[in-house]
CSV table of C-alpha atoms and ligand atoms in Angstrom, one decimal:
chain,number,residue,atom,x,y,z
A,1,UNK,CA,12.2,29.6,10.5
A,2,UNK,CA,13.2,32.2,8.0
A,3,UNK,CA,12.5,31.2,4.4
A,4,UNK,CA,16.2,30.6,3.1
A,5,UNK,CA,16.3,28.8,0.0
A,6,UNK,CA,18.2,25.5,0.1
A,7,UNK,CA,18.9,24.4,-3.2
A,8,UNK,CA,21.1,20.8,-4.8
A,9,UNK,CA,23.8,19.5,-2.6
A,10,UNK,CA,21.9,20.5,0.8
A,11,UNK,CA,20.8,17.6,2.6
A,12,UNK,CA,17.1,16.1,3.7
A,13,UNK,CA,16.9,14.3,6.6
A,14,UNK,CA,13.9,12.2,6.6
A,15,UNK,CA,12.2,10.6,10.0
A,16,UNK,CA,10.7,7.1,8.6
A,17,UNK,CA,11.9,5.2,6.0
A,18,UNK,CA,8.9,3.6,4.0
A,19,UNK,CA,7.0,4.0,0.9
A,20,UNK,CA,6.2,8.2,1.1
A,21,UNK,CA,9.7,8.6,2.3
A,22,UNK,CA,11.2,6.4,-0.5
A,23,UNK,CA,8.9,8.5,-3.3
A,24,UNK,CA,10.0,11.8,-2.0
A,25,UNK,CA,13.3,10.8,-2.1
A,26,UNK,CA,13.3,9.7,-5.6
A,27,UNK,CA,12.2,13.7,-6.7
A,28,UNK,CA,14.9,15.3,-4.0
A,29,UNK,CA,17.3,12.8,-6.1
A,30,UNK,CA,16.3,14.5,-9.2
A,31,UNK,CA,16.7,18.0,-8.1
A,32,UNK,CA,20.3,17.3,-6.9
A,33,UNK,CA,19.6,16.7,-2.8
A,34,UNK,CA,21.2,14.1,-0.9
A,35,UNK,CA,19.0,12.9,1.5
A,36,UNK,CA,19.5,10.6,4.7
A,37,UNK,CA,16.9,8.4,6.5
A,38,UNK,CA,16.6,7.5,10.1
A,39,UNK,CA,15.1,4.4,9.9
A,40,UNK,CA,15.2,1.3,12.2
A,41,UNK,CA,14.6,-1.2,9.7
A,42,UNK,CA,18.4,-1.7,7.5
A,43,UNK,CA,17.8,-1.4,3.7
A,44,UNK,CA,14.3,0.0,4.3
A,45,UNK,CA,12.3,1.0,1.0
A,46,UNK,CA,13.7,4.8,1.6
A,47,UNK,CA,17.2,3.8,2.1
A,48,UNK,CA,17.5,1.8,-1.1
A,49,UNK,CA,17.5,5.1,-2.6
A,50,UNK,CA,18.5,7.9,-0.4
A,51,UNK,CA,22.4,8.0,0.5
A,52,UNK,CA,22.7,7.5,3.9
A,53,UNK,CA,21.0,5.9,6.8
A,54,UNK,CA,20.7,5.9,10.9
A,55,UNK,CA,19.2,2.7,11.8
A,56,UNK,CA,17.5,3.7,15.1
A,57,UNK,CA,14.5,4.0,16.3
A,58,UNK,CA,12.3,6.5,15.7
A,59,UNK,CA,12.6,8.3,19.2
A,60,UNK,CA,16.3,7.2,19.8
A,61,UNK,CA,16.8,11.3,20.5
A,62,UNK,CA,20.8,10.7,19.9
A,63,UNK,CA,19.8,9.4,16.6
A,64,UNK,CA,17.3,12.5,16.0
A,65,UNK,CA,20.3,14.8,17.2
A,66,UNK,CA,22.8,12.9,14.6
A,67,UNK,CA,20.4,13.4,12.0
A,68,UNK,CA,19.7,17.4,13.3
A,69,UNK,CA,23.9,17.6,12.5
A,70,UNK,CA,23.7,15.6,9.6
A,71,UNK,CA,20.5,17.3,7.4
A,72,UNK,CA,20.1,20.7,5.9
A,73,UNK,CA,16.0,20.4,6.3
A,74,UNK,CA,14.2,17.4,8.4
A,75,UNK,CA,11.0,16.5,7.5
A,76,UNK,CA,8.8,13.0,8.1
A,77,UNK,CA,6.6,10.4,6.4
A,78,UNK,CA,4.4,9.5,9.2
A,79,UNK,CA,2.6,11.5,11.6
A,80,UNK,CA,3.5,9.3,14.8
A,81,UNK,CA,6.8,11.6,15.1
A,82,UNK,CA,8.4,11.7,18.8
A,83,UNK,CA,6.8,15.3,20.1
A,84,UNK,CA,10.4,15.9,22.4
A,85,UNK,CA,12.2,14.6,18.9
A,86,UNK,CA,10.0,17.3,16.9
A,87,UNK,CA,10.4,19.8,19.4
A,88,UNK,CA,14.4,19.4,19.3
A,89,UNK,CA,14.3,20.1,15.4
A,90,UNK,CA,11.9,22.8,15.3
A,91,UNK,CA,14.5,24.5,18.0
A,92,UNK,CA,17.2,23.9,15.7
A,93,UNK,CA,15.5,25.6,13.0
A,94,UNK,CA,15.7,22.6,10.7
A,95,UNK,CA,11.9,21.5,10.5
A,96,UNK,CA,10.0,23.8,8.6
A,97,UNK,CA,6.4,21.7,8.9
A,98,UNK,CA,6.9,22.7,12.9
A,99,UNK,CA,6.1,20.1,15.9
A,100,UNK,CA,2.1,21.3,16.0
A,101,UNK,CA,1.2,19.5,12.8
A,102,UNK,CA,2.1,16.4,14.6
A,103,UNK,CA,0.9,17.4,17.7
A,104,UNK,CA,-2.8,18.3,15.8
A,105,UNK,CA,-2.8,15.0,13.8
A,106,UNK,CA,-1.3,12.6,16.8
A,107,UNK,CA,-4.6,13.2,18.5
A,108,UNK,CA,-8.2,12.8,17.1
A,109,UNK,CA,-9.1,15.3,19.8
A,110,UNK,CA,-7.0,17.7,18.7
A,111,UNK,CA,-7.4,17.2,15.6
A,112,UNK,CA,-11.2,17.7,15.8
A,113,UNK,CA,-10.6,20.9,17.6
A,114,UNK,CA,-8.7,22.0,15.0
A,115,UNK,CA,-11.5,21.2,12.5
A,116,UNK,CA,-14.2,23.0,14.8
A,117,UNK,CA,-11.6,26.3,15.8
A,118,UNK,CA,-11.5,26.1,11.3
A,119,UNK,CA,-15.5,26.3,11.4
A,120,UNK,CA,-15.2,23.0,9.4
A,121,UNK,CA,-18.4,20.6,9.7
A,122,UNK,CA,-17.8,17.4,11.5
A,123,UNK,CA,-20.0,14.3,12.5
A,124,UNK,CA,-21.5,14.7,16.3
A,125,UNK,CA,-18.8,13.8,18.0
A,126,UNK,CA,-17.8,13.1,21.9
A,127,UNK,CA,-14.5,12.1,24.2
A,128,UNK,CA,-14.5,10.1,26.6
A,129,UNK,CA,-12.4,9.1,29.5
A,130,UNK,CA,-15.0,6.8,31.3
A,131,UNK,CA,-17.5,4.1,30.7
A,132,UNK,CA,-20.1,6.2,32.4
A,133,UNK,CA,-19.2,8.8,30.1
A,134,UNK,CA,-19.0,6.3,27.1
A,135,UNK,CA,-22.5,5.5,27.8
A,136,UNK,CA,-24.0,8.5,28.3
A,137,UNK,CA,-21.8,9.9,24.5
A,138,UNK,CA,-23.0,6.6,23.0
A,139,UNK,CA,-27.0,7.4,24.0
A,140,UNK,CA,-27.0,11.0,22.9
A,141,UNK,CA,-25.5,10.3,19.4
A,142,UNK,CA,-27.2,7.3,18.9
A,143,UNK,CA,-26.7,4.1,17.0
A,144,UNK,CA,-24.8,3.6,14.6
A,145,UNK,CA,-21.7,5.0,16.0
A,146,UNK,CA,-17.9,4.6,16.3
A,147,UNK,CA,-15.5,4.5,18.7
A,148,UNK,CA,-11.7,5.1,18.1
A,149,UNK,CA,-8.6,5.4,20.7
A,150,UNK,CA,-7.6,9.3,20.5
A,151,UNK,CA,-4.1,8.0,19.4
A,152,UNK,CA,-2.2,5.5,17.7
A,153,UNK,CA,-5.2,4.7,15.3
A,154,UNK,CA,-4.2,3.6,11.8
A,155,UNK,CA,-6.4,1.9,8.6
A,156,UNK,CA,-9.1,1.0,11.0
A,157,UNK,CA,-7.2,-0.3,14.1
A,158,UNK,CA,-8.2,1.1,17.3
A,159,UNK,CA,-11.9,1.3,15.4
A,160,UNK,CA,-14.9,-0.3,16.3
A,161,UNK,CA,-18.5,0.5,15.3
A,162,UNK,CA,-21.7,0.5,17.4
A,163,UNK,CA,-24.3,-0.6,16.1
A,164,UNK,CA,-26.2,-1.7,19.7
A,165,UNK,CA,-25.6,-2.3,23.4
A,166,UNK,CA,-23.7,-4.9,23.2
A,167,UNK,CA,-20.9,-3.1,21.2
A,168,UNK,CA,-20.5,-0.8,24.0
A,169,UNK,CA,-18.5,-3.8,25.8
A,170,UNK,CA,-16.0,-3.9,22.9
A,171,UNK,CA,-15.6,0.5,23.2
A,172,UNK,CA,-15.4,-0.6,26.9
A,173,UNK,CA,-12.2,-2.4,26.5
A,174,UNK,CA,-10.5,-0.3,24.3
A,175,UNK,CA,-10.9,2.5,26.8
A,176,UNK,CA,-9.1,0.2,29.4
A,177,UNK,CA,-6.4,0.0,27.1
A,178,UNK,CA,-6.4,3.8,26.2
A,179,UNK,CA,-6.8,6.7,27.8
A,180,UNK,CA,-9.6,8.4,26.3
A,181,UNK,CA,-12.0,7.3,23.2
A,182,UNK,CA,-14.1,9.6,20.5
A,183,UNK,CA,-17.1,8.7,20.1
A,184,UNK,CA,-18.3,10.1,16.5
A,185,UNK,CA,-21.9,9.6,14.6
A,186,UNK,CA,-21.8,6.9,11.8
A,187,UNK,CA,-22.1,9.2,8.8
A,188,UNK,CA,-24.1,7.1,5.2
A,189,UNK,CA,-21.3,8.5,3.4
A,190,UNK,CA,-22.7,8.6,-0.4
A,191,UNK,CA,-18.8,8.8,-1.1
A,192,UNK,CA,-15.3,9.8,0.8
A,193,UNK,CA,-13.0,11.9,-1.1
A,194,UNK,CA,-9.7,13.8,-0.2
A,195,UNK,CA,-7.6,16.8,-0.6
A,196,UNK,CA,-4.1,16.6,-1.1
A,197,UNK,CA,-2.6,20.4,-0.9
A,198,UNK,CA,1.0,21.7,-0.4
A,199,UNK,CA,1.4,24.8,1.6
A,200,UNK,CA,4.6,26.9,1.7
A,201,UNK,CA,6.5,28.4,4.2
A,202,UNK,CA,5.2,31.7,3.3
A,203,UNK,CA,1.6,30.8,3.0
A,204,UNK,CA,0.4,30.2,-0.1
A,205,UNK,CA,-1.2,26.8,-1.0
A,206,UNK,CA,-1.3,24.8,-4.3
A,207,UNK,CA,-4.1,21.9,-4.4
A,208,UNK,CA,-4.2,19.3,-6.4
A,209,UNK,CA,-7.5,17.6,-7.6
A,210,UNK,CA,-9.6,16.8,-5.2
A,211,UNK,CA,-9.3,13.0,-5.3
A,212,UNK,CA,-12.1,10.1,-4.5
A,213,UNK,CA,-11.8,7.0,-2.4
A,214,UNK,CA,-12.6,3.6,-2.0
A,215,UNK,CA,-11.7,1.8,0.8
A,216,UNK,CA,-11.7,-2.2,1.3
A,217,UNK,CA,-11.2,-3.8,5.0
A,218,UNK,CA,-10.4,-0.1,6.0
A,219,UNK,CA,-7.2,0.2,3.5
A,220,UNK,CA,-7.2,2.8,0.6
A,221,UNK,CA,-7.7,0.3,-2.1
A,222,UNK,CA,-8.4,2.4,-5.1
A,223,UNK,CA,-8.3,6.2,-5.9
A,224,UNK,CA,-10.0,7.8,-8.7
A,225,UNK,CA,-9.4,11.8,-9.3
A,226,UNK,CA,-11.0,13.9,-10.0
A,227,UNK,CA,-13.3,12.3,-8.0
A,228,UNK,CA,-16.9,12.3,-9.2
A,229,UNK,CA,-18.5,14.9,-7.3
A,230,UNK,CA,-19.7,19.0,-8.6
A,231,UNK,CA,-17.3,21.9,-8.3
A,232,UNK,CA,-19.5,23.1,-5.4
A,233,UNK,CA,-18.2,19.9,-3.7
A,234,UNK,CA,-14.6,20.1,-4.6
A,235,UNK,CA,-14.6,24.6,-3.5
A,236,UNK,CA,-15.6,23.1,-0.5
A,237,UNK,CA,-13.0,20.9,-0.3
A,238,UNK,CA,-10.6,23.2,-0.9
A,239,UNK,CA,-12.0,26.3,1.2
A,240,UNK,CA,-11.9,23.8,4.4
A,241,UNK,CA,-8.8,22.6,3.4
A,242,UNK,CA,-7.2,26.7,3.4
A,243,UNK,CA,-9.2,27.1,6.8
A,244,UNK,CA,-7.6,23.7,8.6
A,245,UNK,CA,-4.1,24.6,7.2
A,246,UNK,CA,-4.4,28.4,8.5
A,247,UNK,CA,-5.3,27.3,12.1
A,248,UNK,CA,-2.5,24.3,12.0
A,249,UNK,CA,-0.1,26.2,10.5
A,250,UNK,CA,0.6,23.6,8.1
A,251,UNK,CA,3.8,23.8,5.8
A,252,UNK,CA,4.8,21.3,3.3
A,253,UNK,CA,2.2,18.4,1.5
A,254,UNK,CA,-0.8,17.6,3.8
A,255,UNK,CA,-4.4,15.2,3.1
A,256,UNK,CA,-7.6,16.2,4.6
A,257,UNK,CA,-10.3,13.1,4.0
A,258,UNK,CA,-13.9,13.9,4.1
A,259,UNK,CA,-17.4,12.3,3.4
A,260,UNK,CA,-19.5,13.7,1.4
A,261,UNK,CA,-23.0,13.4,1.8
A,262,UNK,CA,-25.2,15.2,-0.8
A,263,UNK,CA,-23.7,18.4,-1.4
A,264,UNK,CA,-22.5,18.9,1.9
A,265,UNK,CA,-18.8,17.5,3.4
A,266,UNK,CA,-18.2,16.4,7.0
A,267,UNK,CA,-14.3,16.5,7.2
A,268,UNK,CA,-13.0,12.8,9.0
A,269,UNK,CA,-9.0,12.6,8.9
A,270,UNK,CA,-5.9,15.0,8.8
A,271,UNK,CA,-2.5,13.9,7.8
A,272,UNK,CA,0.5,16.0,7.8
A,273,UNK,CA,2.2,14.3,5.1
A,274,UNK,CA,2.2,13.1,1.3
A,275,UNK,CA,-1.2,10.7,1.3
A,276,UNK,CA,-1.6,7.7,-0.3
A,277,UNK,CA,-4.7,9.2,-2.0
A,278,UNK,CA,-2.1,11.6,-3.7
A,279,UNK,CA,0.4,9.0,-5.3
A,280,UNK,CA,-2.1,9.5,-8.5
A,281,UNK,CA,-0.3,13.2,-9.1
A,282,UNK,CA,3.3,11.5,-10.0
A,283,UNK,CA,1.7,10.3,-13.6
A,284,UNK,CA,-1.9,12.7,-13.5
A,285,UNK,CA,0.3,15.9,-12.4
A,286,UNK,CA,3.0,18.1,-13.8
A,287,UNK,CA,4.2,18.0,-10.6
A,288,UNK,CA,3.9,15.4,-8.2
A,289,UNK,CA,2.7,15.7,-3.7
A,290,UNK,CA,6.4,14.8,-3.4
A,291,UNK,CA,8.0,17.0,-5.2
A,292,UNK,CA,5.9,20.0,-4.1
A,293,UNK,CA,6.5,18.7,-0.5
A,294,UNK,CA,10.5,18.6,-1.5
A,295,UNK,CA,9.9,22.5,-2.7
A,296,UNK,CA,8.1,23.4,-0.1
A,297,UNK,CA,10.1,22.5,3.1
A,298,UNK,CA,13.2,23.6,0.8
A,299,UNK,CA,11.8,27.3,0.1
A,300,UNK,CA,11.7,26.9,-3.5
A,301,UNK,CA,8.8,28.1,-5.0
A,302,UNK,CA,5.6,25.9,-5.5
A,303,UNK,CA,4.8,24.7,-9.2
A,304,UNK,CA,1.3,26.1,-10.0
A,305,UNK,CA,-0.6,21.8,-10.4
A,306,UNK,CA,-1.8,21.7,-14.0
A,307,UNK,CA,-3.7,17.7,-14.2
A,308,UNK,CA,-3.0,15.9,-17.5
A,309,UNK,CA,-6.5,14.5,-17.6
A,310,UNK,CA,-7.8,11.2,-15.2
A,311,UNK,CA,-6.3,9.1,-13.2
A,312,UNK,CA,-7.4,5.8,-10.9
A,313,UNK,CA,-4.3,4.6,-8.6
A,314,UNK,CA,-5.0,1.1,-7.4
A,315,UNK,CA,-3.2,-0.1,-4.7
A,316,UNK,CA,-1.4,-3.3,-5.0
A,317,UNK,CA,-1.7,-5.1,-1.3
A,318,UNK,CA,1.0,-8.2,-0.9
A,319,UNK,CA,-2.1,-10.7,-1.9
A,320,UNK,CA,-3.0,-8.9,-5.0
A,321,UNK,CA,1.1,-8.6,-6.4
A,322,UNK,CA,0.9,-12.0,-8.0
A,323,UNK,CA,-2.3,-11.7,-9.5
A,324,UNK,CA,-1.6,-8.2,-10.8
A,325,UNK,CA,1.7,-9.5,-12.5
A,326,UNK,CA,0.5,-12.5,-14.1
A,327,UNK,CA,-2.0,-10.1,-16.2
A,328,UNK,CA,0.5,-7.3,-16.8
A,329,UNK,CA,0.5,-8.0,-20.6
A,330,UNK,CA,-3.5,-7.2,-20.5
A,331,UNK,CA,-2.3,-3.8,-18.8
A,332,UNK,CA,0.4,-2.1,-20.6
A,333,UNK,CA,-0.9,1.0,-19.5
A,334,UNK,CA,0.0,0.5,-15.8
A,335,UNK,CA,2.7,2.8,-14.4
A,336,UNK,CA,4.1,0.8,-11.8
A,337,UNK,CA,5.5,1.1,-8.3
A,338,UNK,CA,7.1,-1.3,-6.2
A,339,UNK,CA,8.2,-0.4,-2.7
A,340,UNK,CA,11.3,-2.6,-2.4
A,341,UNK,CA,9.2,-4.6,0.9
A,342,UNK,CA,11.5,-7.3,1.9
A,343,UNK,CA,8.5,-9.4,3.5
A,344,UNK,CA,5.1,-9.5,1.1
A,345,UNK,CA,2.0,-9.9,3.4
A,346,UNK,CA,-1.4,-10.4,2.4
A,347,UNK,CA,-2.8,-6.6,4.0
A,348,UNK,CA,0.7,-5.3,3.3
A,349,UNK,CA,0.9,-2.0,0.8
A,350,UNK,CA,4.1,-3.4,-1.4
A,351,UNK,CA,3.1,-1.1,-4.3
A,352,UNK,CA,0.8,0.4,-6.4
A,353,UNK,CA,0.3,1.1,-9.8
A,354,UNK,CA,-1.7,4.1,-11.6
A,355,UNK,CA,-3.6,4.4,-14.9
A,356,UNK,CA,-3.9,8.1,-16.8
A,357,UNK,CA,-6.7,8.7,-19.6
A,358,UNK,CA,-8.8,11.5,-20.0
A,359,UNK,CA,-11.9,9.7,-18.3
A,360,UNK,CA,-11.3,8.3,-15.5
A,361,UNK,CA,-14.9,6.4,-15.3
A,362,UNK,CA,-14.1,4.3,-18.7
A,363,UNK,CA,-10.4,3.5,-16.9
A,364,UNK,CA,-11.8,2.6,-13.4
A,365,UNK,CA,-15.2,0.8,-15.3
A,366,UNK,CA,-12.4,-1.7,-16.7
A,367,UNK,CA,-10.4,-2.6,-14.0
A,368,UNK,CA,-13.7,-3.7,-12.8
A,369,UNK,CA,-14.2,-5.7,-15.5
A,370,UNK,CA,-10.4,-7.2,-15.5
A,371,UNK,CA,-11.0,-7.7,-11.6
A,372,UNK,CA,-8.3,-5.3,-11.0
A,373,UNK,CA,-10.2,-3.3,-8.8
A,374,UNK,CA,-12.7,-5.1,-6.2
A,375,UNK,CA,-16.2,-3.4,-6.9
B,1,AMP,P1,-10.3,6.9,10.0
B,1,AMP,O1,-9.2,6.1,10.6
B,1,AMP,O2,-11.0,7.8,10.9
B,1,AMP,O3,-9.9,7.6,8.7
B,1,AMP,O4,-11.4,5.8,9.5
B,1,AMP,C1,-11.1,4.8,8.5
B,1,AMP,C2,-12.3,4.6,7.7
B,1,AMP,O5,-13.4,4.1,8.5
B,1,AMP,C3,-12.9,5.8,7.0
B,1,AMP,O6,-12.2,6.0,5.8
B,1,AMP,C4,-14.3,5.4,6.7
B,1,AMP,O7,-14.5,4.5,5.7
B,1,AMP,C5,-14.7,4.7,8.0
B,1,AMP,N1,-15.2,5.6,9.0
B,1,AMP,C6,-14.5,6.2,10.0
B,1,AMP,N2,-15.3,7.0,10.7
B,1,AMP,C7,-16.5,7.0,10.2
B,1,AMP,C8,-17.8,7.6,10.5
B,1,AMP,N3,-18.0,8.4,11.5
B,1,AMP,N4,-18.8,7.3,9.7
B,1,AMP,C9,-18.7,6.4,8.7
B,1,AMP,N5,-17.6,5.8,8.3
B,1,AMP,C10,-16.5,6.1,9.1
């Protein structure tokens, strides 16, 4: 894909229509683009503000093609991407993130690979396609341990820990249902942070502060960044994150999670996207993981990140909306963000709001106190 420039008036095409396709349309707004979302779901949270929609499923290929005719630039907000729908666009010259980012991050196999071929560290990890191999993984890494299904994995589902033999049964039938399992080492985490980074079509990467997480019932629930850790940690962070992007060939905005343990990170996840764990950089940033991801896959040139100061991003499940509303007035400080959801659910992300200060401890230490944040 040769690095043209497309500036205002070209047209985005974006595959998904949700919350990270609905924020980086509300930047490619700004800076003139139109954009169109394909999108099964009429009046999605991206179509309320891009201009045009193809309600069609995700791998309806004449629905890819229409969108291939209709967009300057595809790109995605998820990473479960049809590979022949990828493939199509990539041939066309019109996605400039490339099928193998998906391809990498579709598969935990290959997307460990790709962390070992980077010389990243990992937990001990094992795949499986059999329950004879399942049990010899399980015994060499040892308890406690997890198991996850190679694909379709997503805030824990397709997860289950081991913590003795009679887990094994539960791996057991996941592996009847999928084709091949990782086993991986349970890692005592002290904390797990992530990396949000933007690389361009040329190469060069722009990070933004290294961000930490807390996770409830296996969804983000807050992020505070920077996060707590030394700048040994957060180099480390960044020099794996360079490495990983060089071997994917990453272009656009993309989140690497990790544990840390001590001074030392194991790297856990890949996404090939704007992260959840980056929606802190619209307020704490001078420019946002959208924005640069707009830039990037446009050709413009990447805004050097400058961070305002601290910021925790809470996320605001459909059972915490009501009581984050009814105690807005104790919170004037909350940028908010609503995904226009139609249906609220009680594990459903319908928003999230972010607080800025210049110490992010004394912000994160009261919504604690206020209940805003489970501790
Ligand atoms: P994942 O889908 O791999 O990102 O896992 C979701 C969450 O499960 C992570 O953010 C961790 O909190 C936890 N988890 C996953 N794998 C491990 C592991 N090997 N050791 C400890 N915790 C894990």
């Amino acid at each position: 894909m040769q690095n043209n420039k497309l500036l205002f008036g070209s047209t985005i095409g974006i595959i998904g229509g949700g919350q990270l396709g609905r924020m980086m349309t509300t930047v490619a707004k700004h800076m003139g683009y139109r954009v169109m979302v394909l999108d099964p779901t009429p009046d999605c949270p991206t179509a309320q503000v891009a201009d045009e929609q193809i309600v069609a499923a995700y791998d309806d290929l004449d629905a890819v093609r229409e969108l291939a005719e209709k967009s300057d630039v595809v790109t995605y907000e998820f990473e479960n991407v049809d590979l022949t729908a990828a493939q199509i666009l990539e041939d066309a010259g019109i996605l400039p993130q490339g099928a193998n980012s998906l391809r990498v991050t579709q598969d935990r196999e290959l997307e460990k690979k790709a962390m070992v071929d980077s010389n990243q560290p990992v937990a001990d990890f094992a795949i499986v396609t059999s329950t004879e191999e399942l049990q010899i993984a399980v015994e060499e890494i040892g308890y406690p341990s997890v198991a996850k299904t190679c694909r379709g994995g997503y805030d824990g589902k397709g997860q289950v820990k081991l913590t003795n033999k009679t887990d094994i049964e539960s791996a057991v039938e996941m592996l009847q249902q999928a084709d091949r399992l990782i086993i991986e080492k349970w890692v005592p985490f002290d904390k797990e942070i992530s990396i949000v980074f933007t690389r361009s079509q040329s190469g060069e990467i722009s990070y933004f502060p290294v961000a930490e997480n807390i996770h409830r019932d296996h969804i983000l629930h807050a992020t505070i960044a920077p996060a707590r850790v030394s700048e040994q940690i957060a180099e480390k962070a960044r020099q794996a994150a360079k490495a990983i992007a060089e071997t994917i060939g990453v272009v656009g905005t993309f989140a690497i999670e990790m544990f840390v343990c001590g001074e030392d990170i194991l790297i856990n996840e890949l996404a090939p996207r704007p992260h959840n764990s980056g929606h802190f950089t619209i307020e704490a940033c001078d420019v946002s993981q959208f924005e640069q991801h707009v830039r990037a896959i446009c050709g413009l040139p990447l805004i050097p990140v400058h961070s305002h100061g601290g910021a925790v991003m809470v996320n605001l499940l459909g059972k915490d909306v009501e009581p984050f509303f009814s105690q807005l007035d104790d919170n004037p400080q909350a940028h908010i963000h609503m995904y226009g959801k139609a249906e609220n659910k009680p594990l459903r992300k319908m928003g999230h709001v972010t607080f800025i200060g210049d110490n992010p401890l004394i912000i994160y230490n009261k919504l604690v106190e206020k209940k805003i944040i489970e501790n």
